[in-house]
GROMACS .gro file of C-alpha atoms in nm:
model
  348
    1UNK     CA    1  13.350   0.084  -0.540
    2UNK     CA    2  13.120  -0.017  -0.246
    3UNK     CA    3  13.216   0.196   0.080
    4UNK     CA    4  13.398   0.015   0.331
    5UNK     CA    5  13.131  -0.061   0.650
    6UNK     CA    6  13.188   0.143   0.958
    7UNK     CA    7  13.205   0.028   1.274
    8UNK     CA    8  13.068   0.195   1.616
    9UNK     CA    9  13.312   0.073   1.909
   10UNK     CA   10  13.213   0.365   2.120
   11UNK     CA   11  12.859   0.240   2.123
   12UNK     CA   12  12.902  -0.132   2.254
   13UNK     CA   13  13.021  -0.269   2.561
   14UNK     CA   14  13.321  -0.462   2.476
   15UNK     CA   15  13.278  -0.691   2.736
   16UNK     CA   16  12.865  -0.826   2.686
   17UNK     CA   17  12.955  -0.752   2.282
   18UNK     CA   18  13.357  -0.852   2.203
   19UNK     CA   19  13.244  -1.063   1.896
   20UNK     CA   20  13.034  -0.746   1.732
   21UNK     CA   21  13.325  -0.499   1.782
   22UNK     CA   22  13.529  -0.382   1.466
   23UNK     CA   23  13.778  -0.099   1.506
   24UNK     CA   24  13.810   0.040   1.215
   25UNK     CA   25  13.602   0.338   1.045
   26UNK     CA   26  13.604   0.401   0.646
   27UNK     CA   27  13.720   0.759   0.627
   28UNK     CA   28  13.465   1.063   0.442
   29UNK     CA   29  13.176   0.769   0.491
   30UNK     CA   30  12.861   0.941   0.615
   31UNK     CA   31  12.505   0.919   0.752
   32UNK     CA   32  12.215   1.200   0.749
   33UNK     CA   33  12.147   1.431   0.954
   34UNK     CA   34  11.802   1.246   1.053
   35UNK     CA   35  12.043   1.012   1.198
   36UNK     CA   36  12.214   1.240   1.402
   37UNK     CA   37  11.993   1.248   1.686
   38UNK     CA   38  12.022   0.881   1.741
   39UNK     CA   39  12.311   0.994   1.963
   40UNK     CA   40  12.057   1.036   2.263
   41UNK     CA   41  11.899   0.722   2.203
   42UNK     CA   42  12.258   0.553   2.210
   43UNK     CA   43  12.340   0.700   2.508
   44UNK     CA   44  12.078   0.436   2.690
   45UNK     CA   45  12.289   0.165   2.546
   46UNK     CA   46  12.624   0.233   2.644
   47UNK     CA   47  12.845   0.481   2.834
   48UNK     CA   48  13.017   0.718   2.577
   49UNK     CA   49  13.057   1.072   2.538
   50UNK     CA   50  12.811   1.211   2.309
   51UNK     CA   51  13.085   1.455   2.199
   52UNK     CA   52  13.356   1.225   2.137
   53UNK     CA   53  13.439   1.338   1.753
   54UNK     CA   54  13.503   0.879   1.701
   55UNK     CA   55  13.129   0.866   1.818
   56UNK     CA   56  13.025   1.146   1.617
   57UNK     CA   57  13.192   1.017   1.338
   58UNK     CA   58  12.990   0.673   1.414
   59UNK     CA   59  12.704   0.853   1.323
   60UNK     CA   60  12.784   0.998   0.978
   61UNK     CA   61  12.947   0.680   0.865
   62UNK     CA   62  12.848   0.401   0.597
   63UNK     CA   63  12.816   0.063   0.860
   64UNK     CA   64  12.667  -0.263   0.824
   65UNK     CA   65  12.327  -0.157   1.042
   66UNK     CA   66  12.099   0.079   1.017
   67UNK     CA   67  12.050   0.279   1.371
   68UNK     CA   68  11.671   0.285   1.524
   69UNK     CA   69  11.535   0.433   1.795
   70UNK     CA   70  11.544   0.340   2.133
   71UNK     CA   71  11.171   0.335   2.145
   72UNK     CA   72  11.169   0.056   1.888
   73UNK     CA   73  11.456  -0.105   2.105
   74UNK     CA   74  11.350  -0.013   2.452
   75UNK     CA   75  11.537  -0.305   2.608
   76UNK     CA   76  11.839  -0.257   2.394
   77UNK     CA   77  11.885  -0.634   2.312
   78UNK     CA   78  11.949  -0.506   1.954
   79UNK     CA   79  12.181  -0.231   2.065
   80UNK     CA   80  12.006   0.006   1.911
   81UNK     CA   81  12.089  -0.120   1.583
   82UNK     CA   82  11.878  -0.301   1.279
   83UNK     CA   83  12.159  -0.496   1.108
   84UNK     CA   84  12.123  -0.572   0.755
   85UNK     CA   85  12.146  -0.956   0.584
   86UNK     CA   86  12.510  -1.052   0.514
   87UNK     CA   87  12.490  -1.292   0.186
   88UNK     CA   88  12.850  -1.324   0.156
   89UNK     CA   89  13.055  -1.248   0.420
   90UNK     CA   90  12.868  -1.284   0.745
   91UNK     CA   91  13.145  -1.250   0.994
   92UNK     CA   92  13.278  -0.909   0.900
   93UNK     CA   93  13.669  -1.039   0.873
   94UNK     CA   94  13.888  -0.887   0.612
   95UNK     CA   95  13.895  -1.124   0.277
   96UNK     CA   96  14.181  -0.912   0.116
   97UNK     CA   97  14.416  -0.634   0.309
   98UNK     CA   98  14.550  -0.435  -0.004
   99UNK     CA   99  14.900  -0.379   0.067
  100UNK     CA  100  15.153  -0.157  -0.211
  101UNK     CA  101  15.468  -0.144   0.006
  102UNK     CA  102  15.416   0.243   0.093
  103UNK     CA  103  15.346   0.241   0.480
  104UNK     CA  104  15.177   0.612   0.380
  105UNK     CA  105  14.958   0.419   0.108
  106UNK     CA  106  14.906   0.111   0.360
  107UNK     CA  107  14.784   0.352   0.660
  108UNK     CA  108  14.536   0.473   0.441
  109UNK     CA  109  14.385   0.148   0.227
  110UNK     CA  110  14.084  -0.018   0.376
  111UNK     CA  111  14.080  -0.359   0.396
  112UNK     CA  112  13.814  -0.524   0.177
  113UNK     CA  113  13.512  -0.758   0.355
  114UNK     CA  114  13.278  -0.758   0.105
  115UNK     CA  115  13.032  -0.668   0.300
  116UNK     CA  116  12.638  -0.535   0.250
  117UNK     CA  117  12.610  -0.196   0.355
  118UNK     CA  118  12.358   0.067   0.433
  119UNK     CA  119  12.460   0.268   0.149
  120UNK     CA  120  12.430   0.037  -0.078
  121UNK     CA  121  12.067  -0.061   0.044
  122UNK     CA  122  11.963   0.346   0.013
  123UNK     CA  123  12.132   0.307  -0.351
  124UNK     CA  124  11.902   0.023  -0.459
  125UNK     CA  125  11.629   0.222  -0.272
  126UNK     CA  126  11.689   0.547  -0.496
  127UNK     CA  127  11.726   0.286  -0.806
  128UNK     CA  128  11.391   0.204  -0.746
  129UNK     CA  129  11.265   0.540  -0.730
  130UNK     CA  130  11.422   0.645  -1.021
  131UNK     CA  131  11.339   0.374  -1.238
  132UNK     CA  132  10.962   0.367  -1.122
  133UNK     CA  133  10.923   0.713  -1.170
  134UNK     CA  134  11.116   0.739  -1.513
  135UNK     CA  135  10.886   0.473  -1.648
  136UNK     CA  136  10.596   0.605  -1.516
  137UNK     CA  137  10.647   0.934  -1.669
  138UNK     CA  138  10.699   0.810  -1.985
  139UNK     CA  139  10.423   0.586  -1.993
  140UNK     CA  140  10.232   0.923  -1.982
  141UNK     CA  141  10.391   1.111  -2.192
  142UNK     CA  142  10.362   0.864  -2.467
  143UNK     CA  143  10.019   0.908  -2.433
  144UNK     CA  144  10.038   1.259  -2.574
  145UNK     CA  145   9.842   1.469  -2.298
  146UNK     CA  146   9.868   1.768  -2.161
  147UNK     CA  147  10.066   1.767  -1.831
  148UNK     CA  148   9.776   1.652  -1.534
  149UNK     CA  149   9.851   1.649  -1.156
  150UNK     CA  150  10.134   1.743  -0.918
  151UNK     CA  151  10.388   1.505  -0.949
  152UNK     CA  152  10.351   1.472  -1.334
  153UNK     CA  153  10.381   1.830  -1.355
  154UNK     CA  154  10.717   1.819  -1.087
  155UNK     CA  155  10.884   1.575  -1.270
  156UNK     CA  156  10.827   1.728  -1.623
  157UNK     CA  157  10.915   2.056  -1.543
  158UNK     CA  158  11.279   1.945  -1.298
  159UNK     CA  159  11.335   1.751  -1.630
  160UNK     CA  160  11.254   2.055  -1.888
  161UNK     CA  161  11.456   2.270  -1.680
  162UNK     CA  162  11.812   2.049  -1.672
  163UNK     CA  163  11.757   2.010  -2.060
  164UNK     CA  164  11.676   2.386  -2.150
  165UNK     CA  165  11.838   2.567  -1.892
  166UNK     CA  166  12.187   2.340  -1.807
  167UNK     CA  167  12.226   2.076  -2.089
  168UNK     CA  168  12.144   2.258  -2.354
  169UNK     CA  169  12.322   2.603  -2.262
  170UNK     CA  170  12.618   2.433  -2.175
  171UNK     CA  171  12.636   2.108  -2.451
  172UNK     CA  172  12.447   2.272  -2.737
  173UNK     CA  173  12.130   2.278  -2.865
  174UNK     CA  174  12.199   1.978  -3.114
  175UNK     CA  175  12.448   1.747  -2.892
  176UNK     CA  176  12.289   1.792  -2.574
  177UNK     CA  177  11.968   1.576  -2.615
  178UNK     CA  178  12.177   1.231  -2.635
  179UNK     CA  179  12.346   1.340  -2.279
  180UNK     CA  180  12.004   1.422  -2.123
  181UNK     CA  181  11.976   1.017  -2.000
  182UNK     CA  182  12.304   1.034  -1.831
  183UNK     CA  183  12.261   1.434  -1.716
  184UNK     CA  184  11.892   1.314  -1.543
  185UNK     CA  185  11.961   0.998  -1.400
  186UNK     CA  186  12.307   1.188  -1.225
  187UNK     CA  187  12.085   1.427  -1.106
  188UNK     CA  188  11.804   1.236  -1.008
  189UNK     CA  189  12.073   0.943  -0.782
  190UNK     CA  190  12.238   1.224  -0.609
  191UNK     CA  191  11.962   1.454  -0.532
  192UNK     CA  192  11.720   1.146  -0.390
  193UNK     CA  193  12.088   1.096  -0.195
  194UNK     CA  194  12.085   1.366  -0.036
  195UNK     CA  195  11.675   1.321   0.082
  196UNK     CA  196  11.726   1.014   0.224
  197UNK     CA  197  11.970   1.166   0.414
  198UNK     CA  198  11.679   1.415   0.588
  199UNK     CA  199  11.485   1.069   0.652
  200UNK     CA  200  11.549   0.974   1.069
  201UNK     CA  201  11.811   0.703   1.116
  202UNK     CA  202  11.845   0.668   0.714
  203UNK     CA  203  12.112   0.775   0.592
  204UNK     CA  204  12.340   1.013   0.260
  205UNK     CA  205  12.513   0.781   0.065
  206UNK     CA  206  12.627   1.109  -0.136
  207UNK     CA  207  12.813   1.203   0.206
  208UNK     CA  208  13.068   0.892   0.081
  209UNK     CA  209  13.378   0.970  -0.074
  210UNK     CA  210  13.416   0.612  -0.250
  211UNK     CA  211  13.005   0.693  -0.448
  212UNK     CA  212  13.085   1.061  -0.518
  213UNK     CA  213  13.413   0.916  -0.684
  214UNK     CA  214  13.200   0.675  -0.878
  215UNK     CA  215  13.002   0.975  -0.992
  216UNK     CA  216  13.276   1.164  -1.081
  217UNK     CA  217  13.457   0.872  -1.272
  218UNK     CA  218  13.120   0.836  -1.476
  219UNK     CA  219  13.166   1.176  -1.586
  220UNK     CA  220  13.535   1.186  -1.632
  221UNK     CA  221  13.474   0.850  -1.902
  222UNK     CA  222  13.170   1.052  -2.053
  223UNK     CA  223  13.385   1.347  -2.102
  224UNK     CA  224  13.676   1.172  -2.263
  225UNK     CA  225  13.452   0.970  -2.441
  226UNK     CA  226  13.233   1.263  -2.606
  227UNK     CA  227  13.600   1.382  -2.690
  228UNK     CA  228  13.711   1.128  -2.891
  229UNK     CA  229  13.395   1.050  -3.067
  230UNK     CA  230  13.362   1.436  -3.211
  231UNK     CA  231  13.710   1.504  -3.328
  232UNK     CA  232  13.924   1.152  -3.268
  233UNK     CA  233  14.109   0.980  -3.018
  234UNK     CA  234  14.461   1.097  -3.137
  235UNK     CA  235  14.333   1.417  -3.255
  236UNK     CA  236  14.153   1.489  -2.950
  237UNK     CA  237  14.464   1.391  -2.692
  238UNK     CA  238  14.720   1.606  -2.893
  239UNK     CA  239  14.474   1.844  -2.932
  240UNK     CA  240  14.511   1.904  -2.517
  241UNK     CA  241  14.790   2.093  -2.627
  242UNK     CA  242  14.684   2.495  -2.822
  243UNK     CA  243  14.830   2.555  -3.104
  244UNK     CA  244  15.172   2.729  -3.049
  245UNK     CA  245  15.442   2.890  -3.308
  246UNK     CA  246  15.766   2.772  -3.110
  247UNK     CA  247  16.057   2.696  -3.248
  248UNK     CA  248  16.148   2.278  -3.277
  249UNK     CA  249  16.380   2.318  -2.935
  250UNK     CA  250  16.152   2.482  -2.721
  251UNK     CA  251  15.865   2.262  -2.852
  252UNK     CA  252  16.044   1.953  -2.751
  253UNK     CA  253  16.039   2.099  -2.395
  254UNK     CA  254  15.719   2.322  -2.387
  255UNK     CA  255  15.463   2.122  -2.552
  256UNK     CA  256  15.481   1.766  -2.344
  257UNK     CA  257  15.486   1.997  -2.005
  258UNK     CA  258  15.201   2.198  -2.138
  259UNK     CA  259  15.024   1.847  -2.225
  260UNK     CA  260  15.124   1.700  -1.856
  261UNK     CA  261  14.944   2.020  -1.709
  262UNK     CA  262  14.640   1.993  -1.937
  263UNK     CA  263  14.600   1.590  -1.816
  264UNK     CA  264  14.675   1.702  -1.473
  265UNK     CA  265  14.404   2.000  -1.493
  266UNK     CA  266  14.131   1.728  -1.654
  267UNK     CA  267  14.149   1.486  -1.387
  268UNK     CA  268  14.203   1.772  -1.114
  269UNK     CA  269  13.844   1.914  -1.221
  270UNK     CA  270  13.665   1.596  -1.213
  271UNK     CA  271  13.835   1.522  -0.841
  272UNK     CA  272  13.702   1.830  -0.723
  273UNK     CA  273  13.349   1.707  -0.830
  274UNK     CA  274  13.357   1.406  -0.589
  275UNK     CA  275  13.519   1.622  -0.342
  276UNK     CA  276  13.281   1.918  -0.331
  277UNK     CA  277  12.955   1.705  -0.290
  278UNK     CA  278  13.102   1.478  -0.044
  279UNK     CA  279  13.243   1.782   0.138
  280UNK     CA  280  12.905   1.947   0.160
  281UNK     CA  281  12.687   1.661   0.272
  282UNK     CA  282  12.927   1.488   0.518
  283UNK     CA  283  13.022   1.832   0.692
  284UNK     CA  284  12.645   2.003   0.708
  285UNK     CA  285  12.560   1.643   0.907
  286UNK     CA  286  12.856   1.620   1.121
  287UNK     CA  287  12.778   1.982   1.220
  288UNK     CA  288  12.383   1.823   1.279
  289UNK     CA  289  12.527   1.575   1.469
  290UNK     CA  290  12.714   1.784   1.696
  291UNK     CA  291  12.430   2.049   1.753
  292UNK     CA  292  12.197   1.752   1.874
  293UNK     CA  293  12.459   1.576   2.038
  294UNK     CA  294  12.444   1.851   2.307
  295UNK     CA  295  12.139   1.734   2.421
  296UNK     CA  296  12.265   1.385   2.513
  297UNK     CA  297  12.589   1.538   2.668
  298UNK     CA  298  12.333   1.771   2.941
  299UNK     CA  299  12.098   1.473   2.978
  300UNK     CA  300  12.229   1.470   3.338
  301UNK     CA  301  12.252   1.807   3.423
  302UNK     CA  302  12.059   2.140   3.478
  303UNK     CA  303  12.158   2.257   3.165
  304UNK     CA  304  11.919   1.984   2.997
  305UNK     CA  305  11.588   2.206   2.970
  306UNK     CA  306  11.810   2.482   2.842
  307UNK     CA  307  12.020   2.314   2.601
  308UNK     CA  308  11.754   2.069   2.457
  309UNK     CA  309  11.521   2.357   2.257
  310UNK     CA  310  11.779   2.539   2.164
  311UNK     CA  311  11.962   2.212   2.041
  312UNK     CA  312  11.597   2.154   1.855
  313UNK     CA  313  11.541   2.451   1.754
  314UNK     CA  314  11.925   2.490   1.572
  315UNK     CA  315  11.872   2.089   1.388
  316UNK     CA  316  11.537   2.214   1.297
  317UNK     CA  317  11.670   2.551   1.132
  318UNK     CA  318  11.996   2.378   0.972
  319UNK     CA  319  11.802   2.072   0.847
  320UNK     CA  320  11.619   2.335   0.619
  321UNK     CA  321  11.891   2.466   0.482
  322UNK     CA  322  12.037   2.113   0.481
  323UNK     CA  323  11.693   2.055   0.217
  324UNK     CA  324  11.826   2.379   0.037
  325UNK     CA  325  12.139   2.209  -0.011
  326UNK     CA  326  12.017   1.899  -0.124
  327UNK     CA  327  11.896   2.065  -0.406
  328UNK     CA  328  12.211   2.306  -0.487
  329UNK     CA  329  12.468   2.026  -0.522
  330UNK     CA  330  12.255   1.825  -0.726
  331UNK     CA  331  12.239   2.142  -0.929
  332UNK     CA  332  12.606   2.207  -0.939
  333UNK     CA  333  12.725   1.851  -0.991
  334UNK     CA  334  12.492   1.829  -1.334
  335UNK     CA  335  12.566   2.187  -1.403
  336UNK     CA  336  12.952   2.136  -1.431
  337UNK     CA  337  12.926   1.789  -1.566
  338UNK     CA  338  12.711   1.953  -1.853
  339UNK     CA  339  13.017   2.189  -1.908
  340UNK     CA  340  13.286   1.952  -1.889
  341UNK     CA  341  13.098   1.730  -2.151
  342UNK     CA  342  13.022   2.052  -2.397
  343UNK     CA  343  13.400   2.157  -2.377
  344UNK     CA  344  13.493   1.766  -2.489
  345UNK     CA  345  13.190   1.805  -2.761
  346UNK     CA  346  13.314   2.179  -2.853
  347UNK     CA  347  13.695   2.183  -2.815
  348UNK     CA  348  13.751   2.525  -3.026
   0.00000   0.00000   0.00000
């Protein structure tokens, strides 16, 4: 589930650029907030208004480019834009327009292009990091030594503390080790996520509905799976419904309602998963955005030298608490998987 590219039509000049424009944004599809200041740098390139909420949106959006500065493009015959190598699709068209028959459905589905985004480069980049450091690690741990240096020491102690202070807690002390792979890659994707997103013209992919859903899927299919594997697949689905002394009559009509609302509450609390990370990365850098934005909308006025530090001053002070929060929904997303997995392992 690849996000759909975004497209910038408030940043090119239809006329010089009519072959590069797309008009059509993926919805919930975000960038970072070191991004966000790209907005002055933009506003060499074409006439827009920096506080537009389309041309906001532009910049917290999953696209086919990556965004550099002006000083890197200073005679804008890139646009201001790096794009990225098209293997399959290089012209951007549609290759399949879902279509259910529902105009409210069709409004909302995205069109497919099959198309490689800047997401999905940051996801291989975190992949990378993940899988380099992982190995690494263990290549010293197998050694048997004591703990030596700063990032040995960083990575063994994030690790010891999701295993003895969320996956254990939460799974049990004997079921929780066999999660631990799954609970510490989760963690480790969406916190180096929401990094990148601090990086200057990178980007969050964890600020994208359609990879937080992904996330949340993976859990949702752990969850079921730990579920049936501890106390049966037909065991564990009728076992959604409690126990209940009802008469035959009322248990005809009680129990399958009681079993709908259980099914609705299971998929309801892994929706909110994808829906609370997303929220909080895509909204803290729209708000980034916005606060540096200011400074390209008083480029042209006297309100420039009064607006600019204080502009800089507020992305500075939000973009550490932006780092806070990097850390916190990692946190929370592996702390309530962890519990969603030990009530499948633990139903009673």
């Amino acid at each position: 589930m690849a996000p759909e590219p975004g497209h910038d039509e408030h940043e090119i000049d239809a006329a010089a650029h009519a072959a590069d424009v797309h008009d059509d944004h993926a919805p919930g599809e975000v960038h970072a907030p070191g991004e966000d200041h790209a907005g002055g740098d933009h506003a060499a390139h074409g006439n827009h208004d920096p506080l537009d909420p389309g041309h906001l949106l532009g910049h917290v959006q999953d696209s086919t480019f990556f965004e550099i500065p002006q000083a890197l493009d200073p005679d804008g015959v890139r646009d201001g834009h790096l794009h990225l190598w098209q293997p399959i699709n290089k012209t951007g068209e549609p290759v399949f327009t879902p279509r259910t028959g529902v105009p409210q459905i069709d409004d909302i589905l995205l069109p497919v292009r099959l198309q490689f985004t800047k997401f999905m480069a940051l996801e291989l980049i975190a992949a990378v990091i993940i899988i380099g450091a992982f190995v690494w690690l263990a290549s010293k741990v197998r050694g048997g030594g004591a703990p030596r240096g700063r990032l040995w020491n960083l990575l063994e102690s994030v690790l010891l503390f999701i295993r003895d202070e969320v996956a254990r807690p939460a799974i049990g002390k004997h079921d929780a080790d066999k999660f631990l792979p799954f609970l510490w890659t989760l963690f480790f994707f969406i916190l180096i996520g929401n990094l990148l997103g601090m990086v200057p013209w990178a980007g969050s992919y964890t600020g994208s509905f359609a990879v937080t859903t992904v996330l949340a899927l993976a859990t949702f299919l752990v969850v079921i799976a730990t579920g049936m594997a501890k106390v049966g697949p037909v065991k564990y689905w009728t076992g959604q419904v409690p126990h209940m002394e009802l008469p035959w009559v009322l248990s005809i009509l009680i129990k399958p309602l009681i079993f709908v609302l259980e099914i609705f509450g299971l998929l309801v609390r892994h929706f909110v998963l994808a829906v609370r990370l997303m929220a909080n990365i895509f909204a803290g850098h729209l708000v980034l955005a916005t606060i540096l934005a200011f400074i390209a909308a008083t480029a042209s006025s006297a309100l420039y030298w009064g607006v600019m530090p204080v502009s800089i001053l507020g992305a500075f002070a939000l973009s550490i608490l932006e780092l806070f929060v990097a850390f916190l929904q990692a946190y929370i997303f592996v702390f309530l998987a962890s519990l969603f997995i030990g009530s499948a392992a633990h139903p009673h």
